[in-house]
Coordinates of C-alpha atoms in Angstrom, one line a residue:
Chain A
M171 CA -8.3 -5.1 50.6
F172 CA -8.9 -6.8 53.1
S173 CA -6.5 -7.2 53.1
Q174 CA -6.0 -3.9 54.7
V175 CA -8.3 -4.7 56.9
R176 CA -7.8 -6.9 59.1
R177 CA -4.1 -5.4 59.5
V178 CA -5.9 -1.9 60.6
A179 CA -8.6 -4.5 63.1
T180 CA -5.4 -6.8 64.2
N181 CA -3.6 -2.7 66.4
A182 CA -4.0 -3.7 70.0
T183 CA -5.6 -0.4 70.6
T184 CA -8.0 -0.9 67.7
R185 CA -9.4 -3.5 69.1
K186 CA -9.0 -3.1 72.5
F187 CA -11.6 0.5 71.2
L188 CA -13.8 -1.9 69.3
A189 CA -13.9 -4.3 72.5
G190 CA -15.6 -1.0 74.8
G191 CA -17.5 -0.2 72.2
A192 CA -19.8 -3.9 72.7
L193 CA -19.9 -2.9 76.0
I194 CA -21.1 -0.3 76.2
S195 CA -23.2 -0.5 73.5
G196 CA -24.4 -3.7 74.9
V197 CA -24.7 -2.7 78.8
S198 CA -26.8 0.2 77.7
A199 CA -29.0 -1.7 75.4
S200 CA -30.0 -3.8 78.0
A201 CA -30.6 -1.1 80.2
A202 CA -32.5 1.0 77.4
L203 CA -34.6 -2.6 77.5
Y204 CA -35.2 -2.7 81.7
A205 CA -36.5 1.1 82.0
D206 CA -38.8 0.6 78.7
S207 CA -39.7 -3.2 80.6
L208 CA -40.9 -1.4 83.9
T209 CA -42.6 1.0 82.1
A210 CA -44.8 0.1 79.8
Q211 CA -45.4 -2.9 81.8
A212 CA -45.2 -5.6 78.6
M213 CA -44.8 -9.5 79.2
T214 CA -45.2 -9.2 82.9
A215 CA -47.2 -11.1 84.7
A216 CA -48.9 -7.6 85.5
E217 CA -49.9 -7.1 82.2
H218 CA -50.6 -10.7 81.1
G219 CA -52.2 -12.5 84.0
L220 CA -50.4 -14.5 86.8
H221 CA -50.2 -18.2 84.9
P222 CA -51.8 -20.3 87.1
P223 CA -50.7 -23.7 88.8
A224 CA -50.6 -26.8 87.3
F225 CA -53.6 -28.4 89.2
S226 CA -53.9 -32.5 89.3
W227 CA -57.7 -32.4 87.9
P228 CA -59.3 -36.0 88.7
H229 CA -59.9 -35.9 85.1
N230 CA -56.7 -34.8 84.2
G231 CA -55.3 -38.0 82.6
P232 CA -56.0 -39.5 79.4
F233 CA -58.4 -41.9 80.3
D234 CA -59.8 -40.2 83.1
T235 CA -63.6 -38.7 83.3
F236 CA -64.9 -36.2 85.4
D237 CA -65.3 -36.3 88.8
H238 CA -69.7 -35.8 89.1
A239 CA -70.0 -35.6 92.3
A240 CA -68.2 -32.0 92.3
I241 CA -70.0 -31.5 88.6
R242 CA -73.3 -31.9 90.7
R243 CA -71.4 -29.5 93.9
G244 CA -70.9 -26.7 91.3
Y245 CA -74.2 -27.0 89.3
Q246 CA -75.1 -26.3 93.2
V247 CA -73.0 -23.8 93.9
Y248 CA -73.4 -22.1 89.7
R249 CA -76.9 -22.3 91.0
E250 CA -76.5 -20.4 94.2
V251 CA -73.6 -17.5 93.3
C252 CA -72.5 -17.8 90.4
A253 CA -76.0 -17.0 88.3
A254 CA -76.7 -13.9 90.4
C255 CA -74.9 -12.4 87.6
H256 CA -73.9 -15.0 84.8
S257 CA -75.4 -17.1 81.9
L258 CA -75.4 -19.8 81.1
D259 CA -77.1 -19.6 78.1
R260 CA -75.5 -22.8 75.6
I261 CA -76.7 -26.2 78.7
A262 CA -80.3 -27.2 78.3
W263 CA -81.7 -29.3 81.3
R264 CA -82.0 -31.1 79.3
T265 CA -77.9 -32.5 79.0
L266 CA -77.8 -32.4 83.0
I267 CA -79.7 -35.5 82.5
G268 CA -77.4 -38.5 83.2
V269 CA -74.5 -35.8 84.4
S270 CA -75.1 -34.8 87.4
H271 CA -79.1 -35.7 88.3
T272 CA -82.1 -37.6 87.8
N273 CA -84.8 -36.9 85.5
Q274 CA -87.0 -35.9 88.0
E275 CA -85.0 -33.8 89.5
V276 CA -83.7 -32.2 86.3
R277 CA -87.8 -31.4 85.9
D278 CA -88.0 -30.3 89.0
M279 CA -85.6 -27.3 88.8
S280 CA -86.9 -26.2 84.7
A281 CA -89.7 -25.9 86.6
E282 CA -88.8 -23.7 88.8
F283 CA -88.1 -21.0 86.0
E284 CA -91.1 -19.9 83.5
Y285 CA -89.7 -19.6 79.9
D286 CA -92.4 -17.4 77.2
D287 CA -95.0 -19.4 75.6
E288 CA -97.8 -19.1 72.5
P289 CA -100.3 -16.5 73.0
D290 CA -103.0 -17.2 74.7
E291 CA -106.5 -17.3 71.9
Q292 CA -107.3 -13.6 72.6
G293 CA -103.2 -13.0 71.7
N294 CA -102.0 -12.4 75.8
P295 CA -98.2 -13.4 76.2
K296 CA -98.1 -16.7 78.3
K297 CA -95.7 -17.8 80.1
R298 CA -95.7 -21.5 81.3
P299 CA -92.8 -23.5 83.4
G300 CA -89.7 -24.9 82.1
K301 CA -89.5 -28.1 79.8
L302 CA -86.1 -30.8 80.2
A303 CA -86.2 -29.1 75.9
D304 CA -85.6 -25.2 77.4
Y305 CA -82.0 -23.4 78.2
I306 CA -81.1 -22.8 81.4
P307 CA -82.3 -19.7 81.7
G308 CA -79.8 -16.0 82.6
P309 CA -80.2 -14.0 85.1
Y310 CA -80.2 -10.6 83.2
P311 CA -82.9 -10.3 79.8
N312 CA -80.1 -8.2 77.7
E313 CA -77.3 -7.3 77.6
Q314 CA -77.5 -3.9 78.5
A315 CA -79.6 -4.1 81.8
A316 CA -76.7 -6.6 82.9
R317 CA -74.2 -3.6 82.2
S318 CA -76.2 -1.3 84.5
A319 CA -76.9 -4.0 87.2
N320 CA -73.5 -4.5 87.1
Q321 CA -71.1 -1.1 87.3
G322 CA -70.7 -0.9 83.1
A323 CA -69.5 -4.8 83.0
L324 CA -70.8 -7.9 81.5
P325 CA -70.4 -10.4 83.1
P326 CA -69.8 -13.0 80.5
D327 CA -71.3 -16.2 79.9
L328 CA -70.0 -19.1 81.6
S329 CA -71.2 -21.8 79.0
L330 CA -67.8 -22.1 78.0
I331 CA -65.6 -20.0 80.2
V332 CA -63.3 -23.1 80.5
K333 CA -62.2 -23.5 77.1
A334 CA -62.1 -19.1 76.5
R335 CA -59.7 -18.1 78.9
H336 CA -56.3 -19.3 78.7
G337 CA -55.5 -21.9 81.7
G338 CA -59.2 -23.2 81.7
A339 CA -59.9 -24.8 84.5
D340 CA -56.6 -23.3 86.3
Y341 CA -57.3 -20.4 85.2
I342 CA -60.6 -20.7 86.9
F343 CA -59.5 -21.7 89.8
S344 CA -57.0 -20.2 90.3
L345 CA -58.8 -16.7 90.2
L346 CA -61.7 -18.0 91.9
T347 CA -59.0 -18.3 94.9
G348 CA -57.1 -16.1 94.7
Y349 CA -58.5 -12.5 95.7
P350 CA -56.1 -11.1 98.1
E351 CA -56.9 -9.7 101.4
E352 CA -56.0 -5.8 99.6
P353 CA -54.1 -5.3 96.1
P354 CA -50.4 -5.0 97.1
A355 CA -49.3 -1.0 97.8
G356 CA -48.4 0.4 94.7
V357 CA -51.2 -0.5 92.6
V358 CA -54.0 2.0 92.1
L359 CA -57.3 -0.1 90.6
P360 CA -59.8 1.6 89.1
P361 CA -63.3 2.6 90.6
G362 CA -65.7 -0.6 90.8
S363 CA -63.4 -2.6 90.7
N364 CA -60.9 -5.4 92.3
Y365 CA -57.1 -6.9 92.4
N366 CA -57.1 -10.3 91.2
P367 CA -53.1 -11.3 90.3
Y368 CA -54.2 -13.7 87.6
F369 CA -56.5 -11.7 85.6
P370 CA -54.8 -9.5 82.3
G371 CA -54.0 -5.5 83.3
G372 CA -54.5 -7.3 87.8
A373 CA -58.1 -4.5 87.7
I374 CA -61.5 -7.1 87.2
A375 CA -64.8 -6.2 88.4
M376 CA -66.1 -9.2 90.0
G377 CA -65.6 -8.8 93.4
R378 CA -64.5 -12.6 95.5
V379 CA -67.9 -14.0 95.8
L380 CA -66.9 -17.6 97.3
F381 CA -66.2 -17.5 101.3
D382 CA -66.2 -20.6 104.1
D383 CA -69.6 -22.3 104.5
L384 CA -71.4 -21.0 101.1
V385 CA -73.7 -22.9 100.1
E386 CA -74.9 -26.2 102.1
Y387 CA -73.6 -29.1 99.9
E388 CA -76.0 -32.2 100.7
D389 CA -73.6 -34.9 101.5
G390 CA -72.0 -33.7 103.5
T391 CA -69.0 -31.5 102.2
P392 CA -67.4 -28.9 103.8
A393 CA -67.8 -26.2 102.0
T394 CA -64.4 -24.6 101.8
T395 CA -63.6 -21.8 99.2
S396 CA -60.8 -23.4 97.4
Q397 CA -64.4 -26.9 97.6
M398 CA -66.7 -24.7 95.7
A399 CA -63.9 -23.4 93.4
K400 CA -62.6 -26.9 92.6
D401 CA -66.0 -27.8 92.0
V402 CA -67.7 -25.1 90.7
T403 CA -65.0 -24.9 88.1
T404 CA -65.7 -29.3 87.4
F405 CA -68.8 -27.6 86.5
L406 CA -68.3 -25.3 83.6
N407 CA -65.7 -27.3 82.5
W408 CA -68.0 -29.6 82.3
C409 CA -70.5 -26.8 80.0
S410 CA -67.9 -26.1 78.1
E411 CA -67.2 -29.9 77.0
P412 CA -70.0 -31.5 77.9
E413 CA -68.4 -35.2 75.7
H414 CA -65.2 -34.2 77.3
D415 CA -66.1 -38.9 78.6
E416 CA -66.9 -40.4 75.5
R417 CA -64.2 -37.8 73.7
K418 CA -61.3 -40.5 76.5
R419 CA -63.2 -43.5 76.0
L420 CA -63.4 -43.5 72.2
G421 CA -59.7 -41.7 72.6
L422 CA -58.9 -44.9 74.4
K423 CA -60.2 -47.8 71.3
A424 CA -59.0 -45.8 68.4
I425 CA -55.3 -46.0 69.9
L426 CA -55.0 -49.6 71.1
V427 CA -57.5 -50.0 67.5
V428 CA -55.0 -46.8 65.1
S429 CA -51.7 -48.6 67.1
S430 CA -53.0 -52.6 65.8
L431 CA -53.6 -52.1 62.7
Y432 CA -50.4 -50.0 62.7
L433 CA -48.0 -53.1 63.5
L434 CA -50.6 -55.6 61.9
S435 CA -49.9 -53.4 58.5
V436 CA -45.2 -54.0 59.7
W437 CA -46.0 -57.6 60.0
V438 CA -48.7 -57.6 56.1
K439 CA -46.0 -55.7 54.7
K440 CA -43.0 -57.6 55.5
F441 CA -44.5 -60.9 54.8
K442 CA -45.6 -58.5 51.8
W443 CA -41.9 -58.6 50.7
A444 CA -40.2 -61.3 51.8
A445 CA -40.9 -63.3 49.0
I446 CA -39.7 -59.6 46.8
K447 CA -36.8 -59.1 48.8
N448 CA -34.7 -62.0 49.0
R449 CA -35.5 -63.2 46.2
K450 CA -32.6 -64.3 43.9
F451 CA -31.8 -64.5 39.9
V452 CA -29.4 -66.9 39.0
F453 CA -28.6 -66.6 35.6
N454 CA -26.6 -70.0 34.2
P455 CA -24.5 -68.8 30.8
P456 CA -25.1 -71.5 27.8
K457 CA -21.5 -73.1 27.6
T458 CA -19.9 -71.1 24.6
K459 CA -18.4 -73.0 21.8
K460 CA -15.0 -73.0 21.3
Chain B
M187 CA -25.2 -44.1 38.2
L188 CA -22.7 -42.2 35.7
S189 CA -19.5 -44.4 37.0
L190 CA -22.0 -47.7 36.8
R191 CA -23.4 -46.5 32.8
S192 CA -19.7 -46.4 31.9
S193 CA -17.9 -49.0 33.7
L194 CA -21.3 -51.4 31.7
R195 CA -21.1 -49.2 28.5
T196 CA -17.3 -50.2 29.2
S197 CA -18.0 -53.9 29.7
L198 CA -20.7 -53.8 26.7
K199 CA -17.4 -52.7 24.7
S200 CA -15.6 -55.1 24.9
L201 CA -18.1 -57.6 23.6
A202 CA -18.3 -56.2 20.5
P203 CA -17.5 -58.7 18.2
S204 CA -19.9 -61.1 19.9
T205 CA -23.1 -62.0 18.1
R206 CA -24.5 -62.6 22.0
M207 CA -23.9 -59.3 23.3
L208 CA -26.1 -60.4 26.8
S209 CA -25.2 -64.3 27.2
G210 CA -21.6 -64.2 26.0
S211 CA -20.1 -66.4 28.9
A212 CA -17.1 -64.1 29.0
V213 CA -19.4 -61.5 31.6
A214 CA -20.3 -63.8 33.6
A215 CA -17.4 -65.4 34.3
K216 CA -15.7 -62.1 35.4
S217 CA -19.4 -60.6 37.5
T218 CA -18.4 -60.7 41.4
Y219 CA -21.5 -60.7 42.6
R220 CA -21.4 -62.8 45.7
T221 CA -24.4 -64.9 46.0
P222 CA -25.8 -64.3 49.2
N223 CA -25.9 -67.3 52.4
F224 CA -30.0 -66.8 52.8
G225 CA -29.3 -70.1 55.6
D226 CA -29.9 -67.9 58.5
S227 CA -33.4 -67.1 57.6
I228 CA -33.7 -70.7 57.2
K229 CA -35.5 -71.7 59.5
E230 CA -35.5 -74.9 61.7
N231 CA -37.9 -78.2 62.7
N232 CA -40.6 -75.7 60.3
D233 CA -44.1 -77.0 59.8
P234 CA -45.7 -75.4 57.2
D235 CA -48.9 -75.6 57.4
R236 CA -48.1 -73.4 60.9
S237 CA -46.7 -71.2 59.2
R238 CA -49.1 -71.0 56.6
S239 CA -52.0 -70.7 60.1
Y240 CA -50.4 -68.2 60.9
A241 CA -49.7 -65.7 57.6
Y242 CA -53.8 -66.2 57.1
F243 CA -54.7 -65.2 60.4
M244 CA -52.2 -61.8 60.8
V245 CA -53.9 -61.2 57.5
G246 CA -57.1 -61.3 58.6
S247 CA -56.4 -59.1 61.7
L248 CA -56.0 -57.1 59.8
G249 CA -59.3 -57.0 58.5
L250 CA -60.6 -57.4 60.9
L251 CA -59.7 -54.9 61.8
S252 CA -60.0 -52.0 58.8
S253 CA -63.3 -53.8 58.4
A254 CA -64.8 -52.9 61.8
G255 CA -62.7 -49.1 61.2
A256 CA -64.3 -48.3 57.7
K257 CA -67.6 -49.8 59.5
S258 CA -67.6 -47.2 61.8
T259 CA -66.7 -44.2 60.0
V260 CA -69.2 -45.2 57.7
D261 CA -71.8 -45.2 60.4
S262 CA -70.5 -42.1 62.3
F263 CA -71.6 -40.3 58.6
I264 CA -74.6 -42.4 58.5
S265 CA -75.6 -41.0 62.1
S266 CA -74.9 -37.6 61.6
M267 CA -77.3 -37.3 58.9
S268 CA -80.4 -38.5 62.4
A269 CA -82.6 -35.9 64.2
S270 CA -79.7 -34.0 66.5
A271 CA -79.8 -34.5 70.0
D272 CA -82.2 -30.5 70.9
V273 CA -84.6 -31.4 68.2
L274 CA -85.4 -34.6 69.5
A275 CA -86.6 -33.1 72.9
M276 CA -88.2 -30.8 71.1
A277 CA -90.1 -33.8 69.2
K278 CA -91.9 -34.4 72.0
V279 CA -94.6 -33.6 74.4
E280 CA -96.1 -34.5 77.4
V281 CA -99.4 -33.7 78.9
S282 CA -100.4 -34.4 82.2
L283 CA -104.5 -35.8 82.0
A284 CA -105.5 -35.6 86.0
A285 CA -106.5 -31.4 85.4
I286 CA -108.6 -32.7 82.1
P287 CA -111.9 -32.6 83.6
E288 CA -114.4 -35.3 81.1
G289 CA -116.2 -34.3 78.4
K290 CA -113.4 -31.6 78.2
N291 CA -111.5 -31.8 75.2
V292 CA -107.5 -30.0 75.4
V293 CA -105.9 -28.7 72.4
V294 CA -101.7 -29.2 73.0
K295 CA -99.0 -28.3 70.3
W296 CA -97.0 -30.9 69.3
Q297 CA -94.0 -30.1 66.8
G298 CA -96.7 -27.0 65.7
K299 CA -99.5 -29.0 64.9
P300 CA -102.7 -29.4 66.8
V301 CA -103.2 -32.0 69.2
F302 CA -107.4 -32.9 70.7
I303 CA -107.3 -35.1 73.7
R304 CA -110.5 -35.0 74.9
H305 CA -111.6 -37.2 78.2
R306 CA -114.9 -39.0 76.9
T307 CA -117.6 -39.9 78.8
S308 CA -119.3 -43.3 79.0
A309 CA -121.9 -42.6 76.8
E310 CA -119.5 -41.1 74.1
V311 CA -117.7 -44.3 74.9
Q312 CA -121.5 -46.1 73.6
E313 CA -122.5 -43.9 70.9
A314 CA -118.9 -44.8 69.6
N315 CA -118.7 -48.0 69.6
E316 CA -122.9 -48.2 67.8
V317 CA -121.6 -46.7 64.6
Q318 CA -121.9 -49.6 62.4
M319 CA -119.1 -50.3 60.0
A320 CA -121.2 -49.9 56.8
A321 CA -122.4 -46.1 57.7
L322 CA -118.2 -45.5 57.4
K323 CA -116.4 -43.5 54.4
D324 CA -113.1 -44.5 56.1
P325 CA -114.4 -48.1 58.0
Q326 CA -112.2 -48.0 61.8
T327 CA -113.5 -49.2 64.8
D328 CA -113.3 -47.4 68.7
A329 CA -111.0 -49.4 69.7
D330 CA -108.8 -49.3 66.5
R331 CA -108.3 -45.6 67.2
T332 CA -107.6 -45.8 71.8
K333 CA -105.6 -46.8 73.9
D334 CA -108.0 -46.5 76.3
P335 CA -111.2 -45.6 75.1
Q336 CA -111.6 -42.7 78.0
W337 CA -109.2 -40.5 76.0
L338 CA -109.1 -40.3 72.0
I339 CA -105.5 -38.6 71.1
M340 CA -106.2 -37.4 67.3
L341 CA -104.4 -35.1 65.6
G342 CA -106.3 -32.1 64.3
I343 CA -105.5 -31.4 61.5
C344 CA -109.0 -32.2 59.0
T345 CA -107.6 -34.8 56.4
H346 CA -109.1 -32.5 53.6
L347 CA -107.7 -29.6 53.4
G348 CA -105.7 -29.4 56.9
C349 CA -107.8 -26.7 58.5
V350 CA -107.9 -26.7 61.9
P351 CA -112.2 -28.5 63.1
I352 CA -113.3 -27.3 66.2
G353 CA -115.4 -29.7 68.8
E354 CA -118.5 -29.9 69.9
S355 CA -120.3 -29.0 66.6
G356 CA -120.9 -30.8 63.4
D357 CA -123.6 -33.6 63.0
F358 CA -122.1 -36.2 64.5
G359 CA -121.1 -34.9 67.9
G360 CA -117.5 -35.2 67.4
W361 CA -115.4 -31.9 65.6
F362 CA -116.9 -29.8 62.6
C363 CA -114.3 -28.6 60.0
P364 CA -115.7 -24.7 59.2
C365 CA -113.7 -25.0 55.6
H366 CA -116.2 -27.4 53.8
G367 CA -117.6 -28.4 56.2
S368 CA -116.2 -32.0 57.2
H369 CA -117.9 -34.1 59.8
Y370 CA -116.3 -35.5 62.1
D371 CA -117.5 -38.2 65.1
I372 CA -117.4 -38.6 68.8
S373 CA -114.5 -40.9 68.0
G374 CA -112.5 -38.4 65.2
R375 CA -114.5 -40.7 61.6
I376 CA -115.0 -39.0 59.3
R377 CA -118.4 -38.7 58.1
K378 CA -120.2 -36.9 56.2
G379 CA -118.3 -33.7 53.6
P380 CA -115.4 -33.8 51.5
A381 CA -112.7 -35.1 53.6
P382 CA -111.3 -38.8 52.1
L383 CA -110.2 -40.2 56.2
N384 CA -110.6 -40.5 59.8
L385 CA -108.6 -38.2 62.2
E386 CA -104.7 -39.2 62.2
I387 CA -103.6 -40.4 64.9
P388 CA -100.5 -40.1 66.1
A389 CA -97.8 -42.3 68.3
Y390 CA -98.7 -41.7 72.2
E391 CA -98.3 -43.4 75.7
F392 CA -100.3 -43.7 78.3
E393 CA -97.1 -43.1 81.7
E394 CA -97.5 -43.1 85.7
D395 CA -100.2 -44.8 85.5
G396 CA -102.2 -43.1 83.0
Q397 CA -101.6 -39.7 84.6
K398 CA -99.9 -38.0 81.8
V399 CA -99.8 -39.1 78.1
I400 CA -97.0 -38.6 76.1
V401 CA -97.4 -37.6 72.1
G402 CA -94.2 -37.8 70.1
Chain C
M117 CA -58.0 -78.4 66.2
S118 CA -54.0 -78.8 64.3
F119 CA -53.4 -75.8 61.2
S120 CA -54.1 -78.0 59.0
T121 CA -57.4 -78.5 59.8
L122 CA -57.7 -74.8 59.8
Y123 CA -56.3 -74.2 57.1
R124 CA -59.0 -76.3 55.1
V125 CA -61.5 -75.5 57.7
L126 CA -61.3 -71.6 57.2
F127 CA -58.5 -70.5 55.1
K128 CA -58.7 -72.3 52.0
R129 CA -61.7 -71.1 49.7
N130 CA -61.7 -66.7 49.6
S131 CA -64.9 -66.3 50.0
V132 CA -65.1 -68.5 53.9
F133 CA -61.7 -66.5 54.2
V134 CA -63.9 -63.0 54.1
G135 CA -66.4 -63.9 55.6
T136 CA -65.2 -65.5 58.7
V137 CA -63.2 -61.8 59.4
L138 CA -66.7 -59.7 57.6
A139 CA -68.2 -62.0 60.3
S140 CA -65.2 -61.3 64.0
A141 CA -64.6 -57.1 62.8
F142 CA -68.6 -57.2 63.6
V143 CA -68.0 -59.6 66.9
F144 CA -64.9 -58.3 67.4
Q145 CA -66.3 -54.5 67.9
A146 CA -69.0 -55.7 69.7
S147 CA -66.9 -56.8 72.4
F148 CA -63.9 -54.8 71.8
D149 CA -66.6 -52.2 73.0
S150 CA -67.6 -53.7 75.9
A151 CA -64.1 -54.7 77.6
V152 CA -63.0 -50.7 76.6
T153 CA -66.1 -49.2 78.6
K154 CA -65.7 -51.7 81.2
W155 CA -61.8 -51.0 81.4
Y156 CA -62.9 -47.2 81.2
E157 CA -65.3 -47.8 84.2
T158 CA -62.9 -49.5 86.4
H159 CA -60.5 -47.0 85.7
N160 CA -63.0 -44.3 86.8
K161 CA -64.9 -45.4 89.7
G162 CA -66.2 -43.6 91.7
K163 CA -66.3 -40.4 89.4
L164 CA -68.7 -41.8 86.8
W165 CA -73.1 -40.8 87.4
K166 CA -74.1 -44.4 88.5
D167 CA -71.2 -44.2 90.8
V168 CA -72.6 -41.6 92.1
K169 CA -76.9 -41.8 91.8
L170 CA -76.0 -44.9 93.9
Q171 CA -74.2 -43.2 96.3
L172 CA -77.2 -40.1 96.9
Q173 CA -79.5 -43.0 96.9
E174 CA -78.0 -44.4 100.0
G175 CA -78.8 -40.9 102.3
G176 CA -76.7 -37.8 102.0
D177 CA -76.9 -38.5 106.5
D178 CA -72.9 -39.9 105.6
E179 CA -70.7 -37.0 106.4
D180 CA -67.6 -39.2 105.2
E181 CA -68.7 -39.8 101.5
D182 CA -65.7 -39.7 100.0
E183 CA -66.2 -39.4 96.0
D184 CA -62.2 -38.9 95.8
D185 CA -61.0 -42.7 94.6
E186 CA -57.5 -42.5 94.3

């Protein structure tokens, strides 16, 4: 039976027919897939957001710490710009000490905010100035207030935002600096949203917020849009990974110790096995009497 | 493996007539095993002390790094039991003393417990010092109970059953516990009533030239 | 110190050997930690908070303070 099939297939006309059929079905399948990709926007930059470029952050290397001057400036940008809408719920004031501010500066910063205190003797609610142990207060008391103030959109909490987004710091920086003057032709945006190619779907409720010279840095760094974006991204990256600097220091120690342990154990293994592997067994048979 | 075994069997079969099977000289004589020559591996000018010390050094270094690693591992497990940073941050309370006038009591909360801070007048300090030790149930001088005689800082929990005493009352001009009638004097010492001990003094430090006290 | 004395002093008795190893583990931990930290801080000079703090104390009026020390 198999020989019969082979005999049919070797027929020249049939072979041409089969090849033509394969070609046609391949081309039409590709065309169908291409047409589908145009309509459904599946697996395109428009659906997933433009892939952010890899920036050379000062903390990129395996042994590189954050740039703490940038964290300090970034806190200023957060406080003066982002904090109008975004909370930073998981960051306590005390964590800023020794990272971007001195003890006294953080005390003064925290005391500017009011926190609920224990009620007084008559049971009336009281307020007290913030302490180091308090967490940085957000702009809205709850989610509903945040949504109603932002046309239904909820500004996400920024404590872990660098870890919570694909692309991390690169994505945050690209998003902050990636607002074009106007959306490209043919893009239809829902009402109340702005176009940003890095945002998945392209339509983001947050508008462009960083403009040149929006803040005035105390260290005299020119406050360009990209400088502010870099600084606030570094600050948010620190918020997400406050253990970052210590982690890399410990990693360095661990690599050094573990690799020396490995080399030493290889040497000791060879040493211990040398006597076994080089062992000679000599058997001297007794003379047999003939 | 199989061929080895069968070849062994055949070689043993040939020994069958012999009584001492394994020490038969016939097999040894037939062996094709060539003893390797280790001559290349033998060092010239070998100093046994030196190589022995070297071996001990390497083994010792391995032990050193392993024990250092083991210590770090144990350390990190143990330190995970200590208080976390947020707990430590709540563990102290700061009170500004500048706002407390002389002869006034202030009650602050510290770790959920009331802390009495009294700015004592010099007359009160004198009164506290004049008390005879014999008259006390739990003898303690006023100097033992204060770091600065002007400021009396103590836990506001009655040592009897844990009520909170009332300030500026009682028979001895200090505190009075309404639950079972314990009277404390102006140094917080028990003078009358069921309480067995003086009011407890927490750990505290004065800072900024006595302008601030940190309890905890 | 010749190797024979080294052997006699340190390695001959196992208790002395093990004791030396454990004692030097403590010394090693402290010195290794400070050495790594020193290198790490030199490697990241200018980016660390203590450097930034120094710069701030020297005065923020210095216009061209460049903290990118790369």
